[in-house]
Coordinates of C-alpha atoms in Angstrom, one line a residue:
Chain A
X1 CA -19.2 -21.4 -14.6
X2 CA -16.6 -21.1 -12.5
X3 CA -16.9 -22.9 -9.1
X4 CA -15.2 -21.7 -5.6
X5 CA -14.0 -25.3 -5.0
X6 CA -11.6 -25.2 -8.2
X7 CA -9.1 -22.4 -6.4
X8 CA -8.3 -25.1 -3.5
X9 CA -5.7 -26.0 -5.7
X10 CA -4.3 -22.9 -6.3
X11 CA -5.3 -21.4 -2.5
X12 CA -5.6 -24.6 -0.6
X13 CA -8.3 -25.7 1.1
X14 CA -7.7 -24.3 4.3
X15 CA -8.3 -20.8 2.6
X16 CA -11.5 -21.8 1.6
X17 CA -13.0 -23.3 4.4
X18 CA -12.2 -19.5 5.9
X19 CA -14.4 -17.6 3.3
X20 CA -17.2 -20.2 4.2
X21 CA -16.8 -19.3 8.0
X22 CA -16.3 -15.6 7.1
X23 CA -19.9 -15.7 5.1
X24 CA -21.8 -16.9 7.5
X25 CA -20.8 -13.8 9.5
X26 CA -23.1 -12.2 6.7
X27 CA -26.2 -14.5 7.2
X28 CA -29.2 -12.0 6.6
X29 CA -27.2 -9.4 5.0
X30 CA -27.8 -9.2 1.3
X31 CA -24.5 -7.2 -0.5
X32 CA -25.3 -5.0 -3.3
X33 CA -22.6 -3.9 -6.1
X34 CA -23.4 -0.9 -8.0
X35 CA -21.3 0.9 -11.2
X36 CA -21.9 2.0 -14.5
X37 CA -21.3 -0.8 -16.4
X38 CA -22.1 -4.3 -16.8
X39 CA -19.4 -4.9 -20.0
X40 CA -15.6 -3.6 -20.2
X41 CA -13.7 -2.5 -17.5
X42 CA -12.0 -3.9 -14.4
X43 CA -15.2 -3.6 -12.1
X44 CA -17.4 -5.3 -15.0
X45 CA -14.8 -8.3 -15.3
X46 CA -14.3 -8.9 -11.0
X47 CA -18.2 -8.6 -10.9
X48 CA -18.9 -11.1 -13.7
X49 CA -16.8 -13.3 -11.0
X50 CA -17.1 -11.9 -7.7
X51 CA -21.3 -12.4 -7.7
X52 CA -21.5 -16.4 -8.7
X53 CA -18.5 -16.9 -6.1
X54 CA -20.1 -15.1 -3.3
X55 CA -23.5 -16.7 -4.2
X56 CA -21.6 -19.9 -3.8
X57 CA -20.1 -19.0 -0.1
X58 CA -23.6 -18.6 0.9
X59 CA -23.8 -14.7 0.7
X60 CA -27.0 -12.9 -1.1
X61 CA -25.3 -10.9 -3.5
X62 CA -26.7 -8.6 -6.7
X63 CA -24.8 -6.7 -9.4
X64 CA -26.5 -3.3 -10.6
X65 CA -25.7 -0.9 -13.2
X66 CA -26.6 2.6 -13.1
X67 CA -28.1 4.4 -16.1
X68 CA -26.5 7.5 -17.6
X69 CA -26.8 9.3 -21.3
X70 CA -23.7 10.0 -23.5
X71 CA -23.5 13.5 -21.6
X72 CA -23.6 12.0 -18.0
X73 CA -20.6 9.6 -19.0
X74 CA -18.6 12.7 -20.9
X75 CA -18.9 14.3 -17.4
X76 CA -17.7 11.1 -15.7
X77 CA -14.8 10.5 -18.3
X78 CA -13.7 14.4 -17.2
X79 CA -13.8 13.5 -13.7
X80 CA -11.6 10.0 -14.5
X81 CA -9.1 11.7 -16.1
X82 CA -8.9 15.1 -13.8
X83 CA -8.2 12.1 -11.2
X84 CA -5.3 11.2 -12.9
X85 CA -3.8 14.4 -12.6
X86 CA -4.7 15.3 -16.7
X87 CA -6.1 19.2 -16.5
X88 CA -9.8 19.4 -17.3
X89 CA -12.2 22.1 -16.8
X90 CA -15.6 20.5 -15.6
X91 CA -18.7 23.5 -15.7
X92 CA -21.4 24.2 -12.8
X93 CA -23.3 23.2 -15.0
X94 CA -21.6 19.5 -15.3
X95 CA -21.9 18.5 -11.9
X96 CA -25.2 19.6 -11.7
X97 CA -25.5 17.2 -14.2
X98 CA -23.6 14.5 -12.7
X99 CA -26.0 14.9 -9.2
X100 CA -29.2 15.3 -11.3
X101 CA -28.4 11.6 -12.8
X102 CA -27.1 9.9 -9.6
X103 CA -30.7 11.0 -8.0
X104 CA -32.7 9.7 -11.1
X105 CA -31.3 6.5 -10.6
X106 CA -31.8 6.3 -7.0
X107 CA -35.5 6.2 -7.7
X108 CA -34.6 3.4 -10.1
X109 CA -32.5 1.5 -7.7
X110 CA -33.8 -0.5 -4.9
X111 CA -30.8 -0.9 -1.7
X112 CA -29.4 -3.6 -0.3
X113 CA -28.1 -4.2 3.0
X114 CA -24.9 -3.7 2.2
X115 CA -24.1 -1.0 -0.4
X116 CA -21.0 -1.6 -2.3
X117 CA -20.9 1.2 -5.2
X118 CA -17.8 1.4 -7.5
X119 CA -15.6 4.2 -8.7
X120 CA -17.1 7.8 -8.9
X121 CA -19.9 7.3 -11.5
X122 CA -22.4 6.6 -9.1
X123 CA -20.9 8.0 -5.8
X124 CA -23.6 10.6 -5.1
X125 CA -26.2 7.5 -4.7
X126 CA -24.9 7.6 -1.0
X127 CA -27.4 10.5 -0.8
X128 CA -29.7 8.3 -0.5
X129 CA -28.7 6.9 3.0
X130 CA -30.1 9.9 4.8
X131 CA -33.4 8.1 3.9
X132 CA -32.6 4.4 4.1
X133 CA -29.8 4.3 6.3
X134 CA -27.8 0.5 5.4
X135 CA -24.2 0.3 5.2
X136 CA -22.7 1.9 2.7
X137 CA -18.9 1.2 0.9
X138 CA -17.3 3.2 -1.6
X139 CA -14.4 1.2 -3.6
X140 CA -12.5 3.4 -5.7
X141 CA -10.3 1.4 -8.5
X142 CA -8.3 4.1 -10.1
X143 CA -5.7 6.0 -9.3
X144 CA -6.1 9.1 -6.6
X145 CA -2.2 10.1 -5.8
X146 CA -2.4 12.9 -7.9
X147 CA -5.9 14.1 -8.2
X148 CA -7.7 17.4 -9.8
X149 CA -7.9 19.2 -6.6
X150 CA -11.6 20.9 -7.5
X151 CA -12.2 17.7 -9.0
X152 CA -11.7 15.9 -5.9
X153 CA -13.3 18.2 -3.5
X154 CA -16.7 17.6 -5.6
X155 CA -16.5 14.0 -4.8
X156 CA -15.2 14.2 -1.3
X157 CA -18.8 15.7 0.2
X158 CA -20.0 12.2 -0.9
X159 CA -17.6 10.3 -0.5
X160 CA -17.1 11.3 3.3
X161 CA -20.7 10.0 3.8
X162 CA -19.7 6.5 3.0
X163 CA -19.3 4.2 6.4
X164 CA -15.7 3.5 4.5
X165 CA -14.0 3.9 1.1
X166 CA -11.6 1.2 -0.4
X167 CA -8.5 1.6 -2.1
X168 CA -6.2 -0.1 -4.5
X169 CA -2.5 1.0 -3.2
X170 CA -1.5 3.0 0.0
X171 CA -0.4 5.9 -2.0
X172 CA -4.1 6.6 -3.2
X173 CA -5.4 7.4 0.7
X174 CA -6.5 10.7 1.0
X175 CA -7.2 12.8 4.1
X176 CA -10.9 11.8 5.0
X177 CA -13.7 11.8 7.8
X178 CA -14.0 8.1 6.9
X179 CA -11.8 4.9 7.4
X180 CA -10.2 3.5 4.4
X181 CA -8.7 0.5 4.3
X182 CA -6.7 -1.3 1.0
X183 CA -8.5 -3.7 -1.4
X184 CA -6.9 -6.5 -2.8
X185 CA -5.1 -5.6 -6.1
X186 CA -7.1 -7.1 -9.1
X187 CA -5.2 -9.4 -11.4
Chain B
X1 CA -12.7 -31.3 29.8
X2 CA -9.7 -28.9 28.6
X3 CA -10.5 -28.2 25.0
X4 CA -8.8 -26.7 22.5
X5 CA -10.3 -24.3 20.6
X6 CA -9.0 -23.5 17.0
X7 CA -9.6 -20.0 15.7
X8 CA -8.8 -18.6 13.1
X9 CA -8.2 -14.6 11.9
X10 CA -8.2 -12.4 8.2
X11 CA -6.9 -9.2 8.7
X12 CA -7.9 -5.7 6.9
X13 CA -5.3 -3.5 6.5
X14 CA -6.6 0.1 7.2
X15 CA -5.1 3.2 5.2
X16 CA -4.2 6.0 7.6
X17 CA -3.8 8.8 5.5
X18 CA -0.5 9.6 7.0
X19 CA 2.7 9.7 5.5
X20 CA 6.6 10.4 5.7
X21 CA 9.3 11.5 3.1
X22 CA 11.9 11.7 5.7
X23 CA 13.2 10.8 8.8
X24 CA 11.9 13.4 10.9
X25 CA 8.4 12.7 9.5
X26 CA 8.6 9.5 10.1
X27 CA 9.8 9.7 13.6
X28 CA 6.8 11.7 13.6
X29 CA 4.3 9.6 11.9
X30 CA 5.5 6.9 14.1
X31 CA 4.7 9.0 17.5
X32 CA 0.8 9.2 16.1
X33 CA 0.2 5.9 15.0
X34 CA -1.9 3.4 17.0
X35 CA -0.2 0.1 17.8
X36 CA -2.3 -1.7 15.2
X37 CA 0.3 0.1 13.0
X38 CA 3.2 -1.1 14.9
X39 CA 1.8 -4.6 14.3
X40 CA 1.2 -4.0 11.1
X41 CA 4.2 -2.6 9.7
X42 CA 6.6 -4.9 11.6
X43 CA 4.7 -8.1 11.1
X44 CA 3.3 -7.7 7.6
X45 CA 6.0 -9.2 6.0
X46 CA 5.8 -12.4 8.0
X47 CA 2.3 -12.8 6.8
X48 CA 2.3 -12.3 3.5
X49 CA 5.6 -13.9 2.9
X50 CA 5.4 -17.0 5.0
X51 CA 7.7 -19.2 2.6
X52 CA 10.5 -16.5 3.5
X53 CA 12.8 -17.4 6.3
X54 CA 14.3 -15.3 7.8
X55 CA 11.8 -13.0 7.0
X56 CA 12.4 -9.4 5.5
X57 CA 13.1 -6.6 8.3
X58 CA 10.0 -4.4 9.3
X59 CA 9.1 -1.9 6.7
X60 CA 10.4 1.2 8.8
X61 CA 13.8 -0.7 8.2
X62 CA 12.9 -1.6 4.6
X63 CA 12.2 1.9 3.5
X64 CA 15.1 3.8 5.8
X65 CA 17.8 1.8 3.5
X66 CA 16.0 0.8 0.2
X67 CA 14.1 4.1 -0.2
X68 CA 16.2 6.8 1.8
X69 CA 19.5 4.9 1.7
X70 CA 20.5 5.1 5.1
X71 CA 22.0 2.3 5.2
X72 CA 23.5 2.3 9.0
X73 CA 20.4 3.5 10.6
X74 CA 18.4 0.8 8.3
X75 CA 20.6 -1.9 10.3
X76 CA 19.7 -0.6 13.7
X77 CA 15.8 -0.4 12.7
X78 CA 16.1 -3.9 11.6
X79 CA 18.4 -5.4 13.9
X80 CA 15.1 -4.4 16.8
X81 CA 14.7 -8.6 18.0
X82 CA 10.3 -8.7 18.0
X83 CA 10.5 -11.5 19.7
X84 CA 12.2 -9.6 23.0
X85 CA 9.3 -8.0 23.3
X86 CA 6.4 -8.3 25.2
X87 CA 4.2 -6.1 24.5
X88 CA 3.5 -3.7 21.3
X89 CA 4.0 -0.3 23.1
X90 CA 7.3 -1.2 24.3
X91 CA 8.3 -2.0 20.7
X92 CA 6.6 1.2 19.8
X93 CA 8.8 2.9 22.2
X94 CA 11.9 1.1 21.0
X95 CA 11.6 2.8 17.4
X96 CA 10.8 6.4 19.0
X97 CA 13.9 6.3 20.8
X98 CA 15.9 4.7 18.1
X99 CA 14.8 7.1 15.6
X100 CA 15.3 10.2 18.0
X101 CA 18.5 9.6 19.0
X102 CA 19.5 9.5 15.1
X103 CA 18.1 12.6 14.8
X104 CA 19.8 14.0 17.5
X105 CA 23.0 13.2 16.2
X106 CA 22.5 13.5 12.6
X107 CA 20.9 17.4 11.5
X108 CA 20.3 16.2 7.6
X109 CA 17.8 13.8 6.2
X110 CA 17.6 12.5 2.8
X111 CA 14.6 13.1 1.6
X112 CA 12.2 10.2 -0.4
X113 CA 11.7 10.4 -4.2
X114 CA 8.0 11.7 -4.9
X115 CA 6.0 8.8 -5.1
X116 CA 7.9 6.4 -2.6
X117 CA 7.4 8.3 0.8
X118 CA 6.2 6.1 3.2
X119 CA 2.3 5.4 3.8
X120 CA 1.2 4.5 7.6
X121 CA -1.2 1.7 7.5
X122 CA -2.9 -0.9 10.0
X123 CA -3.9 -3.9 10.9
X124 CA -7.5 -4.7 12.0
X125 CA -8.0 -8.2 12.9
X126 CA -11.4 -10.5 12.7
X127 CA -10.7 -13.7 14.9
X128 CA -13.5 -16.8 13.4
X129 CA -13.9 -20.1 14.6
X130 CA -12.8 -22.8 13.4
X131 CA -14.2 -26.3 13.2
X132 CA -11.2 -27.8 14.9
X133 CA -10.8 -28.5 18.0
X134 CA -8.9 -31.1 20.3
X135 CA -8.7 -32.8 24.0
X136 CA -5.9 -34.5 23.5
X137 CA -2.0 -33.8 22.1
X138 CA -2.6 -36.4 19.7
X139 CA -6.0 -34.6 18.6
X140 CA -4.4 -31.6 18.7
X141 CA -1.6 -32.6 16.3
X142 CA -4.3 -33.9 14.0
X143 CA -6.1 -30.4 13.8
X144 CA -2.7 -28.3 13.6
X145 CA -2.4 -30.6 10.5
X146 CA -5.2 -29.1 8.9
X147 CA -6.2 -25.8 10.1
X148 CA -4.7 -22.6 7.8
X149 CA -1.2 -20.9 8.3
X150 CA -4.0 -18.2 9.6
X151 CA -4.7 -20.0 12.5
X152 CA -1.3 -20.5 13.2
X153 CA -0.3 -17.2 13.3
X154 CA -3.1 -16.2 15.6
X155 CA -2.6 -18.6 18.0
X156 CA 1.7 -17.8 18.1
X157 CA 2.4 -14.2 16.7
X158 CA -1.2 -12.6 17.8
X159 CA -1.9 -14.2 21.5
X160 CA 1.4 -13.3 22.5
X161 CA 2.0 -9.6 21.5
X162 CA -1.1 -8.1 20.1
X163 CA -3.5 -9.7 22.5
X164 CA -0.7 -9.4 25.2
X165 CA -1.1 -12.7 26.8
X166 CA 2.3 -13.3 28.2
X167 CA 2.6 -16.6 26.0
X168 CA 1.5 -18.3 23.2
X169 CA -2.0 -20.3 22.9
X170 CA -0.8 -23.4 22.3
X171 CA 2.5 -23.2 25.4
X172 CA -0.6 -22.2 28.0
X173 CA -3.0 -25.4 27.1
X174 CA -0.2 -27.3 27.2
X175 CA 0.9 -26.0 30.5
X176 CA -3.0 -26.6 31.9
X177 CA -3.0 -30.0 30.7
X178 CA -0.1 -30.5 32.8
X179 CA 2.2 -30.9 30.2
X180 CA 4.8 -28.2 31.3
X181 CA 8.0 -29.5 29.4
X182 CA 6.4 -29.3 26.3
X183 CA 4.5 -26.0 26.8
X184 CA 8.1 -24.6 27.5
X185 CA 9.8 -26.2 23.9
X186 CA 6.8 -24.3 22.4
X187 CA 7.4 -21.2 24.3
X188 CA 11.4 -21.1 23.8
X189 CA 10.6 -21.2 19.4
X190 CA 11.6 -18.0 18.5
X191 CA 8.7 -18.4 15.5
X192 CA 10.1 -15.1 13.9
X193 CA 13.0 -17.7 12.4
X194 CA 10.8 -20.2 10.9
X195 CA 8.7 -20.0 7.8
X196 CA 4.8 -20.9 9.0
X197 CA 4.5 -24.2 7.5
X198 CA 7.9 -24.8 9.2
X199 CA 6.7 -23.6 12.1
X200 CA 3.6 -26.2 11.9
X201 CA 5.8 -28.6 11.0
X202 CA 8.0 -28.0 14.1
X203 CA 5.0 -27.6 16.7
X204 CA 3.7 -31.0 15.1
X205 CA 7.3 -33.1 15.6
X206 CA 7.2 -31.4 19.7
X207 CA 4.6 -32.5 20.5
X208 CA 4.5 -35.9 18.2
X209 CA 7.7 -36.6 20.4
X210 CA 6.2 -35.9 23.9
X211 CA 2.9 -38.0 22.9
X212 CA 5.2 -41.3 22.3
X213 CA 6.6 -40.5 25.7

């Protein structure tokens, strides 16, 4: 397993010694990462990473997936290519769909503290926060410059109830109720 | 006891949602924007390319010749001297006018490529503690040695313009400990010339030479 002690080399030390004093600003907090799958993809492979180095700076961290059939994740693979501008039609019906399964799997999911959810599978789990209240992040990882506009609207009602959304490049900031503020590139 | 305390900042870089494709729009852009964007967009260069020295001119600068190729105007945006400055809104001002009198004089802006207008973004800063801290110059040299370029920066770059405290950290505790001469080599660096580690490196020899004094 990979340990936080073997990037001083490639970081320095003195970089290091800051994440350990910027955890314990997250003493009692436990972090939560949520998306819709725990193989293949960019948020699978920075989680596989991202959970054992946290839990080595001292934070509580978890990794859950959210559940979905083969028609919840036809709906999602609209919605992630309508983002990247390619024209799709999604139905009433569809994002009915797409709710209906964000709310089953709130009643599978217990929360956090801190509510990090990933990309726009399970985006409507912020739903939730009306009940439970917690801080809650939205990270996006794909591209928004050029968005389906209906496509994006749909998503926008939940994703303006995030405390903040994060995003990969400058050019993917939207107009929002919400701050948003730029992730670090992954690899 | 006079101690020194080490802190050290990280820095999350906030997306406004605001952005330019020419000059009027930036002009415009630039009127709304906070001075955590200021900061930002003239300092992030210096941060995140601390081996550079000189470092690159402030993105407004960056994008007027590389993106809109104006090349003359570029040179006046970049030729703005930070470290004349004392506080952010007067640097903020100095753009405003720079950029308005250019539109004064010039009616027709080039207009960006789609997908390279500019993008307004900020700077939000988290200040930590650091273990380090010192009583004496020699102590203090000791802990400069090892604390992070982050550290560094906050205690130069931030104290003086973005926390607006008239000088650097490290010239005032100098100056209280009585140690004026060297407080004022510290203050006359113009930082904005060195690369960090060669600004470390720098602060270290001062104060190295005033301790064997």
């Amino acid at each position: 397993m990979i340990r936080i002690e073997d990037y001083s080399p490639i970081v320095g030390q003195a970089t290091i010694d800051e994440l350990f004093l910027l955890a314990q600003r997250l003493q009692g907090n436990e972090i939560q990462n949520i998306n819709s799958t725990a193989v293949g993809g960019g948020v699978a492979e920075i989680l596989t990473r991202m959970i054992p180095l946290l839990t080595q700076l001292g934070v509580r961290s978890r990794w859950d997936v959210i559940k979905g059939d083969e028609k919840f994740f036809s709906i999602t693979k609209k919605f992630h290519n309508g983002l990247h501008g390619v024209p799709v039609e999604v139905s009433h019906e569809e994002y009915d769909t797409f709710i209906e399964v964000n709310r089953l799997n709130v009643g599978m999911l217990s929360f956090a503290d801190i509510v990090f959810v990933h990309d726009p599978q399970p985006v409507a789990l912020v739903e939730e926060r009306k009940n439970i209240g917690r801080r809650w992040i939205w990270r996006c990882h794909i591209d928004f410059s050029k968005p389906n506009e209906r496509i994006w609207s749909f998503l926008q009602q939940f994703i303006e109830q995030y405390d903040t959304a994060v995003f990969s490049a400058p050019a993917f900031a939207r107009k929002l109720a919400i701050p948003q503020v730029l992730g670090v590139h992954p690899v | 006891m006079n101690e020194f305390y080490f802190k050290t900042k990280l820095d999350q870089t906030t997306l406004l949602g605001l952005t330019a494709k020419n000059i009027r729009e930036l002009l415009k852009g630039i009127k709304a924007i906070p001075e955590a964007s200021i900061y930002y967009h003239t300092h992030k260069y210096l941060h995140q390319h601390h081996f550079l020295s000189p470092e690159p001119p402030n993105d407004f600068a960056y994008w007027i010749t590389e993106v809109l190729n104006e090349a003359r105007l570029g040179e006046i945006m970049s030729s703005v001297d930070i470290v004349q400055f004392h506080t952010l809104q007067d640097l903020h001002t100095r753009f405003i006018e720079i950029l308005s009198e250019h539109l004064r004089e010039n009616d027709k802006s080039p207009t960006a490529p789609q997908g390279q207008e500019f993008h307004f973004m900020a700077s939000r800063m988290f200040v930590l503690q650091t273990p380090y801290t010192a009583t004496t110059p020699s102590e203090f040299r000791e802990a400069l040695q090892r604390v992070s370029v982050n550290s560094l920066y906050y205690h130069i770059f931030d104290a003086k313009l973005r926390l607006e405290k008239g000088e650097n950290d490290f010239s005032r505790w100098f100056r209280d400990l009585g140690k004026t001469q060297l407080a004022d080599e510290i203050a006359r660096l113009d930082p904005y010339t060195y690369t960090l580690e060669g600004l470390r490196n720098r602060i270290i020899k001062l104060v190295e030479r005033h301790d064997s004094n």
